CSV table of C-alpha atoms in Angstrom, one decimal:
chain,number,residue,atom,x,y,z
C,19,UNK,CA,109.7,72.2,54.5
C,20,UNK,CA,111.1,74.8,51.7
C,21,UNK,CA,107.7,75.6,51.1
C,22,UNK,CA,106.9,76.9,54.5
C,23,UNK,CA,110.6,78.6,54.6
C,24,UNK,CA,109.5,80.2,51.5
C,25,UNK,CA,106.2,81.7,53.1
C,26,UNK,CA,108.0,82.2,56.2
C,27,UNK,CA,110.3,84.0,54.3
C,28,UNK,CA,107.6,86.1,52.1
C,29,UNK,CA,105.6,86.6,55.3
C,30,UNK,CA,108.5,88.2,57.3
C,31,UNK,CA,109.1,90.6,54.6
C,32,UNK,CA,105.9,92.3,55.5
C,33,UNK,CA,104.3,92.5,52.1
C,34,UNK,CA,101.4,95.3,52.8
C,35,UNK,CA,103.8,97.8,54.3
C,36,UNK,CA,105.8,97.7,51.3
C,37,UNK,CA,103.6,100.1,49.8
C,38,UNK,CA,105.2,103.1,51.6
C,39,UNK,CA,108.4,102.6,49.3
C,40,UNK,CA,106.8,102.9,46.2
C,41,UNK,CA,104.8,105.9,47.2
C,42,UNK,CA,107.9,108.0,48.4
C,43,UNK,CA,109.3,107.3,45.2
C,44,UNK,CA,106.7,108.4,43.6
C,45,UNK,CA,106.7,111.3,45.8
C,46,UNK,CA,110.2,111.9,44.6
C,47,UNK,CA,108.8,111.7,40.6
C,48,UNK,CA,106.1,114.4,41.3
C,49,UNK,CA,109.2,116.9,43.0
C,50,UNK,CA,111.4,115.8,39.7
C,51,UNK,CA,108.7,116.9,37.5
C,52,UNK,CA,108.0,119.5,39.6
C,53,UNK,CA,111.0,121.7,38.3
C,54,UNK,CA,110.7,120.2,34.4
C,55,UNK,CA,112.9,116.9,34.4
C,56,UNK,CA,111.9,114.7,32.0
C,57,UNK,CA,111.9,111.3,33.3
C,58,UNK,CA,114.4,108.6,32.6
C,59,UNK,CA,112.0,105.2,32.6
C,60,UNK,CA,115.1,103.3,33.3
C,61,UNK,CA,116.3,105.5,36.6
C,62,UNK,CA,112.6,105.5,37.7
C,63,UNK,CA,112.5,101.5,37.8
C,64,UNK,CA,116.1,101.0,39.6
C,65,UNK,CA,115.3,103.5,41.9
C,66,UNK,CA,111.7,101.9,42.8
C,67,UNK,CA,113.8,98.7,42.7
C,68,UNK,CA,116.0,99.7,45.3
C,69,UNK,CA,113.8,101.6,47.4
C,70,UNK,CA,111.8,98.1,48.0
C,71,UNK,CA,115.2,95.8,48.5
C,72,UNK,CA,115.7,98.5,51.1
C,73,UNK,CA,112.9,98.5,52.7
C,74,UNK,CA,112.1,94.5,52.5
C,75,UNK,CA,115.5,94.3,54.2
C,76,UNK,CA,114.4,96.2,56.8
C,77,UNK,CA,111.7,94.6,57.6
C,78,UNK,CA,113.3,90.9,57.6
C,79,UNK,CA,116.3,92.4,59.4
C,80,UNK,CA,113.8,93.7,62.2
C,81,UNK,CA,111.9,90.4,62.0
C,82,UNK,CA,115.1,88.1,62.4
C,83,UNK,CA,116.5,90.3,65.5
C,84,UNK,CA,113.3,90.3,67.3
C,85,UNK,CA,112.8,86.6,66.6
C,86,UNK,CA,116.4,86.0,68.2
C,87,UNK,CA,115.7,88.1,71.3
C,88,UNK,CA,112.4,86.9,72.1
C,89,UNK,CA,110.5,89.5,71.4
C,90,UNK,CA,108.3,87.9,68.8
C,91,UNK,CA,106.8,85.2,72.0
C,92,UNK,CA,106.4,88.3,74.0
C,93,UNK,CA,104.2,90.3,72.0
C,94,UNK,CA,100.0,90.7,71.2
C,95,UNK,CA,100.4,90.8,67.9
C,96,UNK,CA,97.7,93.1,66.1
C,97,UNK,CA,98.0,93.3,62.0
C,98,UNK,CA,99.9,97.0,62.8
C,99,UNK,CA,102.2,95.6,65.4
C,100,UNK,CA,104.0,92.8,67.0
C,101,UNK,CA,106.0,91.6,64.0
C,102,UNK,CA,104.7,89.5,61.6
C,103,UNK,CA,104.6,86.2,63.7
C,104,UNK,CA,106.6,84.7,60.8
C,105,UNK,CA,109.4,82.9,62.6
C,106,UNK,CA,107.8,82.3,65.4
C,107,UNK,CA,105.2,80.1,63.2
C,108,UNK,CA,108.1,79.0,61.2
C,109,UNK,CA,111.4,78.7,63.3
C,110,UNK,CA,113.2,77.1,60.5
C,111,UNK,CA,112.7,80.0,58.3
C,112,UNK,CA,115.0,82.1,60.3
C,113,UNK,CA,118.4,81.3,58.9
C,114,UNK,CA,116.5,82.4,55.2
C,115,UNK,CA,115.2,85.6,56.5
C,116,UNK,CA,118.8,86.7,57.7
C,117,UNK,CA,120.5,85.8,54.2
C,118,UNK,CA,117.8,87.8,52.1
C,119,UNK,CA,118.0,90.4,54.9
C,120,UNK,CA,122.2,91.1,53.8
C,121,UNK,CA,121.1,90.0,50.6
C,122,UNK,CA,118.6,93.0,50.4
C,123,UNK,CA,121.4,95.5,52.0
C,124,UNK,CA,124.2,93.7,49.5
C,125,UNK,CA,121.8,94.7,46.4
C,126,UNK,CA,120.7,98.0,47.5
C,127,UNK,CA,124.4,99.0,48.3
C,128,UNK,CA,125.2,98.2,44.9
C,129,UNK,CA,122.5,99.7,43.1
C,130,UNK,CA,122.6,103.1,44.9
C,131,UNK,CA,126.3,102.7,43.8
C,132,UNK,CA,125.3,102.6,40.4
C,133,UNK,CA,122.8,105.5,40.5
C,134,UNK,CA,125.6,107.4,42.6
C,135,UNK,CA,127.6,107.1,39.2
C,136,UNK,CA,125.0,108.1,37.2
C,137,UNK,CA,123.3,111.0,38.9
C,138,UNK,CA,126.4,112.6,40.8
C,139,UNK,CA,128.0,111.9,44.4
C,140,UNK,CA,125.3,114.0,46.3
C,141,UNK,CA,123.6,110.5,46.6
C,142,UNK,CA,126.2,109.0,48.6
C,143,UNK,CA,125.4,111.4,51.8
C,144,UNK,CA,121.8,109.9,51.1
C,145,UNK,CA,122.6,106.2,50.2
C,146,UNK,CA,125.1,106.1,53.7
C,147,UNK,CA,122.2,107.5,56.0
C,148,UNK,CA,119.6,105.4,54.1
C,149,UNK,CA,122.4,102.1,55.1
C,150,UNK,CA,122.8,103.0,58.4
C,151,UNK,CA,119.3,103.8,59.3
C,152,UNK,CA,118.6,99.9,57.6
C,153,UNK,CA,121.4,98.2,59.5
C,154,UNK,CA,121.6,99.9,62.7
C,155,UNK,CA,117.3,100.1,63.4
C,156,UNK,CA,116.4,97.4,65.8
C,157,UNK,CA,120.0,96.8,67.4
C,158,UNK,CA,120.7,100.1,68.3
C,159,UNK,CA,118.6,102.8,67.0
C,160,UNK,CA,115.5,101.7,69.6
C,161,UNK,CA,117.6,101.5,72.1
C,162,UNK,CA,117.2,106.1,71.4
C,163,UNK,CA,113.6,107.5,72.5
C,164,UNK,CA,114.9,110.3,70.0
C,165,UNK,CA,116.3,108.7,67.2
C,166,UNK,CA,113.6,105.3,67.4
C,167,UNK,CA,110.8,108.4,67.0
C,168,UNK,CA,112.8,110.1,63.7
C,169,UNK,CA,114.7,107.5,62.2
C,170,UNK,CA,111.6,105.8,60.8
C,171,UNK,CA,110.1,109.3,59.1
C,172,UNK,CA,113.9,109.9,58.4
C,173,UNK,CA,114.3,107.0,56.3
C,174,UNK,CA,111.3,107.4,54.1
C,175,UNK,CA,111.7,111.1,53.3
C,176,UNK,CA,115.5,109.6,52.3
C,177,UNK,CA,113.4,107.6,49.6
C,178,UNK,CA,112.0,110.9,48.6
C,179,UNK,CA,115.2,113.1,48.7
C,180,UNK,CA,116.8,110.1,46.9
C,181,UNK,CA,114.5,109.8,44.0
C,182,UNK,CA,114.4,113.5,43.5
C,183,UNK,CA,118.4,113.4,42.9
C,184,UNK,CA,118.8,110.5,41.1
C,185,UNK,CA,116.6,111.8,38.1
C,186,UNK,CA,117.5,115.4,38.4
C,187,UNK,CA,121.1,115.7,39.7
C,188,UNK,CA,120.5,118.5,42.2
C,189,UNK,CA,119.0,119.1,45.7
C,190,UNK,CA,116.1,121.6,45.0
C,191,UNK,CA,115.6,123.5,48.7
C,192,UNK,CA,111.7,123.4,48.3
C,193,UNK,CA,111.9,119.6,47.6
C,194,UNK,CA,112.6,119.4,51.5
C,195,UNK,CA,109.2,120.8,52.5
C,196,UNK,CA,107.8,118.0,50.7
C,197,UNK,CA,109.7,115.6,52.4
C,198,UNK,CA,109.0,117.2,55.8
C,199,UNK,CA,105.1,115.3,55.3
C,200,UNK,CA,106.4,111.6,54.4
C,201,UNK,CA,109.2,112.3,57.4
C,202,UNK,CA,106.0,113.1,60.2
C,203,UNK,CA,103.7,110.6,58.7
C,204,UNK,CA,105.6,108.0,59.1
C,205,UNK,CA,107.6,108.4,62.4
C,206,UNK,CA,103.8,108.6,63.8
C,207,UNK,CA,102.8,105.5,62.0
C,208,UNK,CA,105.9,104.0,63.6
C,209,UNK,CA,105.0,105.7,67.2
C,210,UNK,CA,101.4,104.4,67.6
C,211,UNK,CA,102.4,101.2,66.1
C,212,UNK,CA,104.5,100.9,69.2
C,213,UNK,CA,101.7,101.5,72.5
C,214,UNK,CA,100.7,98.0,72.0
C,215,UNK,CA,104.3,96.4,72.4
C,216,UNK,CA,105.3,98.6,75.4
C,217,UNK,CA,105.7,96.2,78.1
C,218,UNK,CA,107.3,93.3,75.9
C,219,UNK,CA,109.8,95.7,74.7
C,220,UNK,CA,111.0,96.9,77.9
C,221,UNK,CA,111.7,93.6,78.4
C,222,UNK,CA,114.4,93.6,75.8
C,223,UNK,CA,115.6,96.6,76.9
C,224,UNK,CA,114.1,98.8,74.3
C,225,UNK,CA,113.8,102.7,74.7
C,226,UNK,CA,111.1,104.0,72.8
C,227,UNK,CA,109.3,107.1,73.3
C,228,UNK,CA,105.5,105.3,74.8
C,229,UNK,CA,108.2,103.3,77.2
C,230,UNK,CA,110.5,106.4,78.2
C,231,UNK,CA,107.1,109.1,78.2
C,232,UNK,CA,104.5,106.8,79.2
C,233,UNK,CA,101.8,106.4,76.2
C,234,UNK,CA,99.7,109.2,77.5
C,235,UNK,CA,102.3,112.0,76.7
C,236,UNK,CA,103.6,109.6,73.5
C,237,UNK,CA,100.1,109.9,72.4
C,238,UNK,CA,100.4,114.2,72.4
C,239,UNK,CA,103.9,113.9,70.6
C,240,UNK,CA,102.0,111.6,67.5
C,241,UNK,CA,99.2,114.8,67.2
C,242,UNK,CA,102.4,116.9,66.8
C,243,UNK,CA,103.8,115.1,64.4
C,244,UNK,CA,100.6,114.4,62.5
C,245,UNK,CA,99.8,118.2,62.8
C,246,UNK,CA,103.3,118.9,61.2
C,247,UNK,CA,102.1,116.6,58.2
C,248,UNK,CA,99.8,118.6,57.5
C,249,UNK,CA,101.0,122.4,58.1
C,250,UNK,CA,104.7,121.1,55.6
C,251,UNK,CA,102.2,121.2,52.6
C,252,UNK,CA,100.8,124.5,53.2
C,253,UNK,CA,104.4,125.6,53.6
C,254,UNK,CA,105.4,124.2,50.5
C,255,UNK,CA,103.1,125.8,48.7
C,256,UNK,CA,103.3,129.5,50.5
C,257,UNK,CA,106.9,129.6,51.5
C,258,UNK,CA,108.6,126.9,48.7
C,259,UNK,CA,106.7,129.0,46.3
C,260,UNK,CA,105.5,125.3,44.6
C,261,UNK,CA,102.3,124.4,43.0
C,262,UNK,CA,99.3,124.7,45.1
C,263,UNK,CA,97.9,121.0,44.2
C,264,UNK,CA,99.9,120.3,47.3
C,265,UNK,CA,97.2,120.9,49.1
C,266,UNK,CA,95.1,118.2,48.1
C,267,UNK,CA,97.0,116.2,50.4
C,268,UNK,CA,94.5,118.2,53.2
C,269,UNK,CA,91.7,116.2,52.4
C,270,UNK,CA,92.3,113.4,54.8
C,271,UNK,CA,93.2,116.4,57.6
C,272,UNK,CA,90.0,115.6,59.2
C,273,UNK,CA,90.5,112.0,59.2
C,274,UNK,CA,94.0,112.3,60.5
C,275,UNK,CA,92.5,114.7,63.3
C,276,UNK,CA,90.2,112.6,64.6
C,277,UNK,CA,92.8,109.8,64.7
C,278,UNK,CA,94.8,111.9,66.8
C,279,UNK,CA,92.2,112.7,68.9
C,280,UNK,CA,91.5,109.0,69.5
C,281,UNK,CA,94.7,108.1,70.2
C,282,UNK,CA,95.2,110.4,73.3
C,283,UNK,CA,91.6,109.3,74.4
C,284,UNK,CA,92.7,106.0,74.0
C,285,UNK,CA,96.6,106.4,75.3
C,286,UNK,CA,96.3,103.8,78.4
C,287,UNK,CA,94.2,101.3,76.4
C,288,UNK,CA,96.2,100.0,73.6
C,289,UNK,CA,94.2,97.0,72.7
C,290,UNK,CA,91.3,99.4,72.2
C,291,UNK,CA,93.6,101.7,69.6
C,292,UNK,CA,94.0,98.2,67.4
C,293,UNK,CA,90.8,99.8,64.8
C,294,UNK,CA,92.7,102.9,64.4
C,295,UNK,CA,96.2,101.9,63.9
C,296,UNK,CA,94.3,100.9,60.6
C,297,UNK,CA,92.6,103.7,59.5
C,298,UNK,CA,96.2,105.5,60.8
C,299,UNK,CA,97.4,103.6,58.1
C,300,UNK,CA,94.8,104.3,55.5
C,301,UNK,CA,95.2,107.8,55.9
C,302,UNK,CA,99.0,107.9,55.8
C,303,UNK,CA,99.1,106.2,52.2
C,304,UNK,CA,96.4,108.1,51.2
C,305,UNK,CA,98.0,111.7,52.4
C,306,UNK,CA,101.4,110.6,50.5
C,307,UNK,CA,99.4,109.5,46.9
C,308,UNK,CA,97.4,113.0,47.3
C,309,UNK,CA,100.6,114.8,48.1
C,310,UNK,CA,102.3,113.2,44.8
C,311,UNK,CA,99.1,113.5,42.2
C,312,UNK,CA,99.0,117.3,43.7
C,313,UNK,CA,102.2,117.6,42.2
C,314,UNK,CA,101.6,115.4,39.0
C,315,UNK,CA,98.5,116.3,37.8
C,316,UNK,CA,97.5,119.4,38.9
C-alpha cells in the first residue's frame, strides 16, 4: 500500500515536465552572466531548488483538484494532457499528494524568503506573483480565458526574472525581452495541451480559451504566441542591445512553424494533434536550452 502511494505520489508530480524549471533557471544564469555577475554556486542550487518545489507543487496541486472534481474520470488522457492518471489509478494516494502539494508551497515560501534576504526585496513582488499563480491555478485562475492563457507563460518567465535577481540584485530592462520567449512558449504549450480536454472541462465549469473561442480560433491565438517566441529574441538582440547568440534560439523556427501550421489544420480533430503536442514539446525545451547557451557560450 505505501508503495503504490509512493508512486502515486512520484507519478502525480509529473516528472518529465519538470524539466521546464531547470531550464528557466538556467535561462535566468545566462541573463546573470549576461551583464558580468559572477555566479554564487550556492544561490544557483537554492534557486534551482525552489524553482522545482514550485513547480512539483503545482503540478500535484493541479493533480489533487482535478482528481476531487472529477475531472481526471472525464478525460482521454494523451502523455501531454489529461493529468497524469495518478489518483485515479491510485485513489489512496490522494491525501499524500495534497500534503507534499502545501509542503512544496511551505518550502518554496521559505526559501524565496531566504533569497529575498539575501538578494534584496525586489524578489518579494516576484516570489508573491510566483505564490499566487501556484495556489490559485486550477481553482480559480481557469475559470479566466485570459489569465488560464498567460498565467502558465507568466509563471515560467517569473522563474527567469527570479533567477536573474537573486544572483545579481537588480532588474536589468533587457532581461525582460528574454523572458518574453519562455512567457509565449509556454502559455502555447499550456494552450494546445488543452484541445483535447475541452469537453471534460466544460463539464467542471472550466473557461479556457479552446472552450470560450472554439479550438479553431484557439489554434490562430497559439501561432501568435509561438510567432512572438520567436520575434522576443530578435528584439533582444536589436532593441536590448544584447549578444547576438540569442538567435540561436531560431533554429527550431521552422519546426515551431510547421507545428503551428498543424495545429490549425488539425483545430477540430484533437486526437489527431496527440503526435504534435510532442514534438510541441520537444521544440519548446529545445528553443529555451538554445536561448540560454546563446547567452552562455557565445
Amino acid at each position: 500500500m505505501a508503495s503504490g502511494v509512493l508512486k502515486g505520489l512520484v507519478r502525480a508530480m509529473r516528472p518529465p515536465f519538470l524539466l521546464l524549471s531547470p531550464l528557466c533557471v538556467l535561462l535566468g544564469i545566462a541573463t546573470a552572466v549576461e551583464v558580468g555577475v559572477t555566479l554564487d554556486p550556492q544561490l544557483v542550487t537554492l534557486v534551482v531548488l525552489g524553482a522545482l518545489l514550485a513547480h512539483a507543487a503545482t503540478n500535484l496541486l493541479n493533480e489533487y483538484h482535478d482528481f476531487r472534481s472529477g475531472l481526471d474520470l472525464r478525460t482521454t488522457r494523451t502523455p501531454f494532457s489529461g493529468g497524469s492518471g495518478a489518483l485515479p489509478a491510485q485513489p489512496a494516494a490522494a491525501p499524500a499528494v495534497l500534503m507534499a502539494a502545501l509542503a512544496g508551497v511551505g518550502l518554496s515560501i521559505a526559501l524565496g524568503v531566504y533569497l529575498t534576504l539575501q538578494a534584496g526585496p525586489g524578489l518579494l513582488l516576484v516570489g508573491l506573483l510566483g505564490v499566487v499563480l501556484m495556489v490559485a491555478y486550477t481553482p480559480l485562475i481557469t475559470r479566466s480565458a485570459l489569465l488560464c492563457l498567460i498565467a502558465p507563460g507568466l509563471g515560467f518567465a517569473l522563474i527567469q526574472i527570479g533567477t536573474h535577481y537573486v544572483l545579481t540584485a537588480r532588474f536589468n530592462p533587457e532581461l525582460f525581452w528574454v523572458a518574453l520567449t519562455p512567457l509565449c512558449l509556454v502559455s502555447a504549450l499550456l494552450l494546445i495541451n488543452q484541445f483535447p480536454d475541452v469537453e471534460a472541462d466544460r463539464v467542471v465549469h472550466r473557461g479556457h480559451l479552446p472552450i470560450r473561442l472554439g479550438r479553431p480560433r484557439a489554434a490562430r491565438v497559439f501561432a501568435v504566441l509561438v510567432g512572438g517566441a520567436y520575434v522576443a529574441p530578435v528584439a533582444a538582440v536589436g532593441v536590448g542591445g544584447l549578444s547576438a547568440g540569442l538567435l540561436l534560439a531560431l533554429l527550431p523556427m521552422p519546426v515551431a512553424g510547421l507545428v503551428a501550421a498543424r495545429v490549425m489544420r488539425l483545430a477540430r480533430r484533437p486526437q489527431a494533434l496527440t503526435p504534435w503536442l510532442g514534438v510541441n514539446v520537444a521544440v519548446v525545451l529545445t528553443t529555451l536550452l538554445l536561448l540560454a547557451l546563446g547567452l552562455l557560450l557565445v
